[in-house]
Short mmCIF file of C-alpha atoms and ligand atoms in Angstrom, two decimals:
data_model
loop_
_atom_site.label_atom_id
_atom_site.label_comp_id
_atom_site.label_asym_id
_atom_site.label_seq_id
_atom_site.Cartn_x
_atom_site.Cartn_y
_atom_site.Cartn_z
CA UNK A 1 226.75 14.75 39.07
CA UNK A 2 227.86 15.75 35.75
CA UNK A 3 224.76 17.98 34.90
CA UNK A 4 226.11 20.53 32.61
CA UNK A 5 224.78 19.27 29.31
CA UNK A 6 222.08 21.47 27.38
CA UNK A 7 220.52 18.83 24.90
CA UNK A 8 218.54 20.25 22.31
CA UNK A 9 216.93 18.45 19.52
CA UNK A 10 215.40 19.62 15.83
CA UNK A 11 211.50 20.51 15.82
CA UNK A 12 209.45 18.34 13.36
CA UNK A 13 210.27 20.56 9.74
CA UNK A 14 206.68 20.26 8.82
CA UNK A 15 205.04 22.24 11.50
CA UNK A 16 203.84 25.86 10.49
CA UNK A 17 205.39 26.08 14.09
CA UNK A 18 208.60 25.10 12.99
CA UNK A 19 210.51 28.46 13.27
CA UNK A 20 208.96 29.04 16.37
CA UNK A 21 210.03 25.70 18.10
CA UNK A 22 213.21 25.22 16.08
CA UNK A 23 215.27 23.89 19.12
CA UNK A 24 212.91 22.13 21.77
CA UNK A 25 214.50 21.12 24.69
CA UNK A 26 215.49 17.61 25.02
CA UNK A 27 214.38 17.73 28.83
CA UNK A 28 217.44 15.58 30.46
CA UNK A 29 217.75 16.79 33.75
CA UNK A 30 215.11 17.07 36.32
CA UNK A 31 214.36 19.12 39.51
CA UNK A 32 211.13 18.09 41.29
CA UNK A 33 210.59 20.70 44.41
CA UNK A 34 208.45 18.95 47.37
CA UNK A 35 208.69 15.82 47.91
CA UNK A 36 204.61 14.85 48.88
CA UNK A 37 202.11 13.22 47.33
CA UNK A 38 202.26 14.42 44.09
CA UNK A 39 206.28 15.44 44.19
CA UNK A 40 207.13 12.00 44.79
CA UNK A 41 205.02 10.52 42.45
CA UNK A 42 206.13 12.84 39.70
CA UNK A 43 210.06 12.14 40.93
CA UNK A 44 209.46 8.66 40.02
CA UNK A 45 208.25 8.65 36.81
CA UNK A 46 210.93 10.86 35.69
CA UNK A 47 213.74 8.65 37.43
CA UNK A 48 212.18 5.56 35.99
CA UNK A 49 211.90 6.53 32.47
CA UNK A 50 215.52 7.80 32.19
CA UNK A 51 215.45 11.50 33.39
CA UNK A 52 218.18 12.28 36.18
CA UNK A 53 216.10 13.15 38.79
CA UNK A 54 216.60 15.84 42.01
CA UNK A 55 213.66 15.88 44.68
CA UNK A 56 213.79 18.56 47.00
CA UNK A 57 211.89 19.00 49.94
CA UNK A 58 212.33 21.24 53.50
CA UNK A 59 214.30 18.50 55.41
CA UNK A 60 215.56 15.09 55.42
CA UNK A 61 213.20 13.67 57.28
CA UNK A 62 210.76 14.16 54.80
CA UNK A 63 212.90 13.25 51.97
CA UNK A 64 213.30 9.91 53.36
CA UNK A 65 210.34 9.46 53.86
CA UNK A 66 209.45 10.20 50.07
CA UNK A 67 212.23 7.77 49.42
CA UNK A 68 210.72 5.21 50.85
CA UNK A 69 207.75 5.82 49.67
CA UNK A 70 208.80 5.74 46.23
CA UNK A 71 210.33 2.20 46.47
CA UNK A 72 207.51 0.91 48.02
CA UNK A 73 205.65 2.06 45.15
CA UNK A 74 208.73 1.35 42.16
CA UNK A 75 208.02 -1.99 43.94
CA UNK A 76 204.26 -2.33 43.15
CA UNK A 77 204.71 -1.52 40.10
CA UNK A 78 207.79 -3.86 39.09
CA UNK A 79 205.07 -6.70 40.36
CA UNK A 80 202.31 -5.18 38.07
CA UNK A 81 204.52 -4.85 34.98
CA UNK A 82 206.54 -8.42 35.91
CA UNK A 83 209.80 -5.80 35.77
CA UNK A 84 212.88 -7.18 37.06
CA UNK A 85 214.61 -5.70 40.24
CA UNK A 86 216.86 -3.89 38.03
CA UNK A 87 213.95 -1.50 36.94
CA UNK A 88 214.24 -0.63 40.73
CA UNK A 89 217.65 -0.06 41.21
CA UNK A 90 218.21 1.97 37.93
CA UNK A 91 215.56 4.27 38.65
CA UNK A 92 217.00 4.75 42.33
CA UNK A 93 220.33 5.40 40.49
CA UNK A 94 218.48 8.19 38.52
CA UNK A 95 217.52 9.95 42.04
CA UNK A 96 219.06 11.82 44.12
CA UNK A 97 217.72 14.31 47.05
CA UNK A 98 218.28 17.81 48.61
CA UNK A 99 217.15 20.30 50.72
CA UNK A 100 219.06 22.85 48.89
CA UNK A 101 216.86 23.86 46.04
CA UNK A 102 219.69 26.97 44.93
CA UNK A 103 222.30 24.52 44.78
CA UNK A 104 221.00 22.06 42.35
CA UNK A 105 218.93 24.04 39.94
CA UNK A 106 221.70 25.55 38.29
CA UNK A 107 222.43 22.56 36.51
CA UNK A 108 218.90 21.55 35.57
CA UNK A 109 216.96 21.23 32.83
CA UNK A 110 213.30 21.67 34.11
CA UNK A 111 212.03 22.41 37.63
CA UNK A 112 209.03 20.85 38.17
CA UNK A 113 207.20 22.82 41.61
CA UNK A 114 204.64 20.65 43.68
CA UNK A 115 204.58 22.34 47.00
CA UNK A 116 201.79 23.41 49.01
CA UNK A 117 199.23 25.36 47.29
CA UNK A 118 199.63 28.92 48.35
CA UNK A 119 200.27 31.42 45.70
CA UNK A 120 203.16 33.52 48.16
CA UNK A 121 204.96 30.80 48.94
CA UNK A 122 205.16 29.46 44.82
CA UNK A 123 206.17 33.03 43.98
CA UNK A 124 208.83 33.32 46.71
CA UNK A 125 210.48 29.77 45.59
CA UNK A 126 209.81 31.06 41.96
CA UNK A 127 210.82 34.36 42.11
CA UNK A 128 214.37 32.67 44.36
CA UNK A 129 214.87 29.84 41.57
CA UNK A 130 214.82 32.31 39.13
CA UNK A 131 217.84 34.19 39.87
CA UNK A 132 220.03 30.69 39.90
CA UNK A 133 218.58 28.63 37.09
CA UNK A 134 220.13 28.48 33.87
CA UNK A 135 218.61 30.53 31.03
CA UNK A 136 217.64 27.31 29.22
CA UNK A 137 215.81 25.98 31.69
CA UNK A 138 212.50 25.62 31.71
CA UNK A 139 209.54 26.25 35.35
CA UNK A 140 206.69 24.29 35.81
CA UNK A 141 203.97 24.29 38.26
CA UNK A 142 201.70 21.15 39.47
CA UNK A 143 199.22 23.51 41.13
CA UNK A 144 195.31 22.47 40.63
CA UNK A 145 193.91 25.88 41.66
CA UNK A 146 196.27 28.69 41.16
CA UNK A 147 197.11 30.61 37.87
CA UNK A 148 200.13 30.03 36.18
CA UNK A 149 200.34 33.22 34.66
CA UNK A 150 200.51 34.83 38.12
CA UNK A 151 203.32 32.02 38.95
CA UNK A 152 205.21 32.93 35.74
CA UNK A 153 204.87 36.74 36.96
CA UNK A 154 207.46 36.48 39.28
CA UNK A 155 209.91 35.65 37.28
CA UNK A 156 211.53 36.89 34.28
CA UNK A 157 211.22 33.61 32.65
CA UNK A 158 207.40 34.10 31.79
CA UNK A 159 208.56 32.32 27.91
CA UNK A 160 209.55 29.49 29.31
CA UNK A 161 207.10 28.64 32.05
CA UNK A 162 203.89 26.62 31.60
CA UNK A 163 202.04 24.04 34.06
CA UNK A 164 202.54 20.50 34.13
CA UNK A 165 199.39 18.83 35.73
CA UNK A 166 199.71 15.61 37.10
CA UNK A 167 196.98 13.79 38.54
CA UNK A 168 196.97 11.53 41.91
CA UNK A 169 198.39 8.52 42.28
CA UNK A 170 200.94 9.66 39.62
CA UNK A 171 202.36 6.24 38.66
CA UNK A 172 198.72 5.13 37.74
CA UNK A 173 196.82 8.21 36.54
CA UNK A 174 197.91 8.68 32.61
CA UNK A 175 196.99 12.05 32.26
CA UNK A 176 198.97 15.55 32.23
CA UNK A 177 197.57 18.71 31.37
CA UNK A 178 200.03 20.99 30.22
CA UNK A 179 199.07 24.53 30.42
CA UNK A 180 200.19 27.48 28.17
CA UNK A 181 199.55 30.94 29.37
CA UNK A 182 199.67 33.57 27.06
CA UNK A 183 203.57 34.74 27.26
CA UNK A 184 204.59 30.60 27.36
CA UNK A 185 206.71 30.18 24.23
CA UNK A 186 205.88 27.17 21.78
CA UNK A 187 209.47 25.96 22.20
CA UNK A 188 208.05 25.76 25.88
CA UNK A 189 205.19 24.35 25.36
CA UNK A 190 206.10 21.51 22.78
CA UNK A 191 209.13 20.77 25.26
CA UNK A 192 206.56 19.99 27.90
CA UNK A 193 204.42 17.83 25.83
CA UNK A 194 207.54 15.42 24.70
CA UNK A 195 208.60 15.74 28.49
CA UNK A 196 204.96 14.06 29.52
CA UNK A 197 204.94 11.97 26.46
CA UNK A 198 208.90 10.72 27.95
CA UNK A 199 207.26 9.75 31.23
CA UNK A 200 204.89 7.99 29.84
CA UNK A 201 201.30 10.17 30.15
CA UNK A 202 199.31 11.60 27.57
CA UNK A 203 199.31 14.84 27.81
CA UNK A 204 196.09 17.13 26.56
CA UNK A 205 196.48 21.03 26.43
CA UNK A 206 194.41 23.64 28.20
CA UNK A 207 195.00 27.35 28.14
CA UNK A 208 195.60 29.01 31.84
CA UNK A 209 192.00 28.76 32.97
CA UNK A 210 190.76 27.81 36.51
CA UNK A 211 190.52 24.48 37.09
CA UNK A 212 191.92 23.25 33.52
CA UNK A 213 189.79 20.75 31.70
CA UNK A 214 189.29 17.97 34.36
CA UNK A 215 188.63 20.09 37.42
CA UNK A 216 186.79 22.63 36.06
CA UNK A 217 184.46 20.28 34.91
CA UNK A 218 184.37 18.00 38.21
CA UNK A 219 184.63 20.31 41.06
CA UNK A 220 181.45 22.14 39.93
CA UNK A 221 180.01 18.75 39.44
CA UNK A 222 180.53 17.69 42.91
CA UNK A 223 179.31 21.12 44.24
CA UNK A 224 175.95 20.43 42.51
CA UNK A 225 175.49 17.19 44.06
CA UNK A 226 176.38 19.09 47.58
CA UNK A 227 173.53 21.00 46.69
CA UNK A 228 170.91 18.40 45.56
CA UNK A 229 171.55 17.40 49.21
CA UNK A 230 171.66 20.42 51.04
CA UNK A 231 168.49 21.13 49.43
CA UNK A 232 167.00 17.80 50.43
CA UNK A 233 166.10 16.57 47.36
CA UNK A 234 167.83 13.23 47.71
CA UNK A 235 170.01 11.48 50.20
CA UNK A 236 174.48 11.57 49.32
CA UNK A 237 174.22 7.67 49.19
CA UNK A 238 171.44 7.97 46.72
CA UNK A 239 173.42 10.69 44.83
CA UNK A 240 176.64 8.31 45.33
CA UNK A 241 174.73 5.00 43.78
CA UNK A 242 172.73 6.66 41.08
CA UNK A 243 176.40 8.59 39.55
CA UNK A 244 177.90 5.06 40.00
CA UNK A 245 175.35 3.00 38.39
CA UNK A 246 173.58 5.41 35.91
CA UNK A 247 176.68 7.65 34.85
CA UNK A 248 178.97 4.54 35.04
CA UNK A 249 181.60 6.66 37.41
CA UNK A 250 183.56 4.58 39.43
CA UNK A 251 182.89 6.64 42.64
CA UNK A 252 180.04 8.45 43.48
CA UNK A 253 180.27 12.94 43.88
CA UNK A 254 180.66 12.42 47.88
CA UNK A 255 182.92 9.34 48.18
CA UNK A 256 185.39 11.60 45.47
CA UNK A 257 185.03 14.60 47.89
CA UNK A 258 185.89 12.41 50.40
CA UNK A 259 188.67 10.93 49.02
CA UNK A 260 190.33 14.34 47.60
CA UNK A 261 189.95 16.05 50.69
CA UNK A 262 186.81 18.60 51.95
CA UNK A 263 189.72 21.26 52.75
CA UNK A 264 191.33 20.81 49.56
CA UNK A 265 188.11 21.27 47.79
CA UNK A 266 187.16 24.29 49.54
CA UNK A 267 189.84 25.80 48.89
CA UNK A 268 189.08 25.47 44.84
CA UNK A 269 185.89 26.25 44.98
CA UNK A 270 186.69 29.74 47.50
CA UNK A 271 189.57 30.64 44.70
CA UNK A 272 187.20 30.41 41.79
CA UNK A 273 184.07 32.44 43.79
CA UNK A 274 186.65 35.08 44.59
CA UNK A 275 187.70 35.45 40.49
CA UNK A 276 183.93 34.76 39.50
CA UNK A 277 181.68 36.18 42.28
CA UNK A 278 178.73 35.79 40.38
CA UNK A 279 179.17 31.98 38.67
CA UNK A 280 176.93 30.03 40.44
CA UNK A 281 179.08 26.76 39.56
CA UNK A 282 181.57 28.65 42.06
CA UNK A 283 179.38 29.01 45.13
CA UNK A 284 180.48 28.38 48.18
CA UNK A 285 178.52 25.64 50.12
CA UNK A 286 177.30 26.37 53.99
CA UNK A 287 177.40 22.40 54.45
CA UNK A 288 180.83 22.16 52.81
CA UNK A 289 182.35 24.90 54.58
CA UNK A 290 180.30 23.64 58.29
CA UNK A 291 182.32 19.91 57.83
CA UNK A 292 185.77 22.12 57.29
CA UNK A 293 185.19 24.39 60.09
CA UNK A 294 184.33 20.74 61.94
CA UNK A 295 187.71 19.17 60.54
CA UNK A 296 185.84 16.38 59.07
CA UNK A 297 187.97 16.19 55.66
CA UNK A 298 187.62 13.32 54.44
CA UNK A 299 189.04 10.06 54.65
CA UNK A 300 192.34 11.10 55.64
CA UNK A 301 190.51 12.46 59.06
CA UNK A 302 187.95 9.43 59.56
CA UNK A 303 185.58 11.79 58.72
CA UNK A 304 183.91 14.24 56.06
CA UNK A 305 180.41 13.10 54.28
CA UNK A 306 180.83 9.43 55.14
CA UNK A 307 182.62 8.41 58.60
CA UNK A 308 185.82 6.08 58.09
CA UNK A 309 186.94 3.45 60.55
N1 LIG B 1 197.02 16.00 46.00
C1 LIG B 1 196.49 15.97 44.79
O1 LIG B 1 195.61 15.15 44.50
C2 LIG B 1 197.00 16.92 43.74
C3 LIG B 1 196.73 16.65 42.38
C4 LIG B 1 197.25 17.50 41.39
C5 LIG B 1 197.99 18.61 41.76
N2 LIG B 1 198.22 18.87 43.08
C6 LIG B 1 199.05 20.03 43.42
O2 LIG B 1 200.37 19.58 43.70
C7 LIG B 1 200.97 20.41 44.70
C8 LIG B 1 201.44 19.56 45.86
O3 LIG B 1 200.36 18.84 46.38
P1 LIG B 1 200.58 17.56 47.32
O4 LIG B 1 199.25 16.94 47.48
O5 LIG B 1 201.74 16.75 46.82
O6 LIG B 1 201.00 18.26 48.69
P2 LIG B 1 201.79 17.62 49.94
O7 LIG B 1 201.37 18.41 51.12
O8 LIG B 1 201.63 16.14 49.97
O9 LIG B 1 203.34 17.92 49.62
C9 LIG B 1 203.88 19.21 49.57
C10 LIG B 1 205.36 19.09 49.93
O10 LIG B 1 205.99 20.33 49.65
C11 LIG B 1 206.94 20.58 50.67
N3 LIG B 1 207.22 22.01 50.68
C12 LIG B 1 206.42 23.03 51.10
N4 LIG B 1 207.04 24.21 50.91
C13 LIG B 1 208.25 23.93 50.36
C14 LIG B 1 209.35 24.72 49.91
N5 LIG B 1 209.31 26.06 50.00
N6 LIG B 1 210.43 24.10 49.39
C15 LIG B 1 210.47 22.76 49.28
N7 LIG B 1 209.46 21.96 49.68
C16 LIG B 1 208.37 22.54 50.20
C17 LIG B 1 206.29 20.04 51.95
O11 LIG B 1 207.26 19.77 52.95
C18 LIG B 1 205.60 18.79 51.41
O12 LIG B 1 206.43 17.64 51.54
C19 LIG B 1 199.92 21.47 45.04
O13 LIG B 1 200.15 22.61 44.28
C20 LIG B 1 198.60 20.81 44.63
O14 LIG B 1 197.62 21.75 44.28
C21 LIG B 1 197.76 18.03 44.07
#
């Protein structure tokens, strides 16, 4: 794949930025590490809005299984948008897979990491990535609950490293938050903007606080309606119908827990109480943590606060 390229194109003049972001990167190439959910999604986008696109994931069978996944969705959407086939096969001619992450990120652009969300493991692949990637090129991380400073810590890259936060499903969900620790560069950071603005999101800004803008404000939300019910102070399908019809939110605080996953939202919440012991938005719930113990999480188990057939 001829890869080599470095694109760079002229800041707008007018910024008081300007000298700072003189050359933003014109983000060509792509390398999208883990191929689930959120890694496939994200793959997609980028293939179908022009980007030359590498997932990687730990084996084949997964990556096919992304794959296929991906045209099942490209094919949704080419239905929604009354696209013609072609919009399929030229974003399948943008992708490409591996299972070699060294190999291909020398000729890359961006890296883009969505695998699982353990802070070790992101700093291993980081810290490895690092040592192969071109100088130019710019790390991103899709985590919902870790810090991106720490992330940008094991590397030596810490200018040009910032988060890119997608939300699930990717192809629908418009919104990225792109994060800026302290040490990101605003080169970096406008590069990352224009990237999300290329794939078609809008893209708001946070600094590198837990839970960003849209999770810190939900995931405390949803704890406090855990504990209107732990307390007993109204039922979760009153809670669920009074959110829907008197906040106007499409689902109510326990049918979202349901749907993002019990374990998943433990695990926030448990981050958060361990950096902020004494916030009582970041409590840990005895009912929340009884259901994970229980492995009711959710839909994707048949079970969590509602049961699922
Ligand atoms: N699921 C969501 O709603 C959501 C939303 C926003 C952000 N996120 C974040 O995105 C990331 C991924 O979440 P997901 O839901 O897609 O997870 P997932 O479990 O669906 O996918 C993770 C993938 O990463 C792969 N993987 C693990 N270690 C790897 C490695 N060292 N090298 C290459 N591949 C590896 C796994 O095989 C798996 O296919 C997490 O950091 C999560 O916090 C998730």
């Amino acid at each position: 794949m001829a890869f080599a390229t470095r694109r760079f194109v002229r800041a707008a003049s007018s910024s008081s930025s300007s000298s700072a972001a003189a050359a933003k990167l014109l983000v060509k190439h792509v390398t999208v590490i883990g191929g689930g959910l959120m890694g496939a999604g994200i793959a997609q986008i980028a293939a179908a809005s022009g980007h030359t696109v590498v997932l990687v994931d730990q084996s084949d069978e997964i990556l096919k299984k992304s794959t296929k996944g991906i045209e099942e969705s490209l094919k949704r959407v080419t239905k929604k948008k009354f696209a013609g086939a072609e919009f399929i096969e030229k974003t399948l001619k943008n992708l490409t897979t591996s299972t070699d992450a060294v190999a291909v990120v020398h000729s890359t652009d961006l890296v883009i990491e969505a695998i699982v969300e353990n802070q070790e493991i992101k700093n291993e692949l980081f810290k490895r990535l690092d040592k192969f990637a071109p100088e130019h090129t710019i790390f991103a991380s899709n985590t919902s609950s870790l810090q991106i400073t720490q992330l940008a810590n094991s590397t030596t890259r810490q200018d040009r490293f910032g988060g890119l936060h997608f939300f699930n499903p990717v192809p629908m969900m418009k919104l990225v938050e792109v994060i800026k620790t302290p040490m990101t560069s605003q080169k970096t950071f406008e590069s990352l903007m224009d990237f999300s603005k290329a794939v078609g999101k809008s893209p708001v800004s946070c600094k590198d606080t837990p839970g960003f803008i849209v999770n810190r404000l939900l995931v405390p939300y949803m704890m406090e309606a855990v504990r209107l019910f732990e307390r007993g102070d109204a039922s979760k399908e009153d809670i669920d119908v009074a959110m829907k019809l008197g906040a106007g939110y499409p689902m109510g605080p326990f049918e979202l827990l349901d749907y993002v996953g019990l374990d998943t939202s433990k695990y926030i919440i448990d981050g958060w109480h361990v950096l902020e012991p004494n916030n009582p938005l970041f409590a840990p719930s005895p009912l929340l943590d009884k259901l994970v113990a229980e492995k009711k999480l959710g839909k994707k188990t048949g079970e969590g606060f509602y049961k699922y057939k």
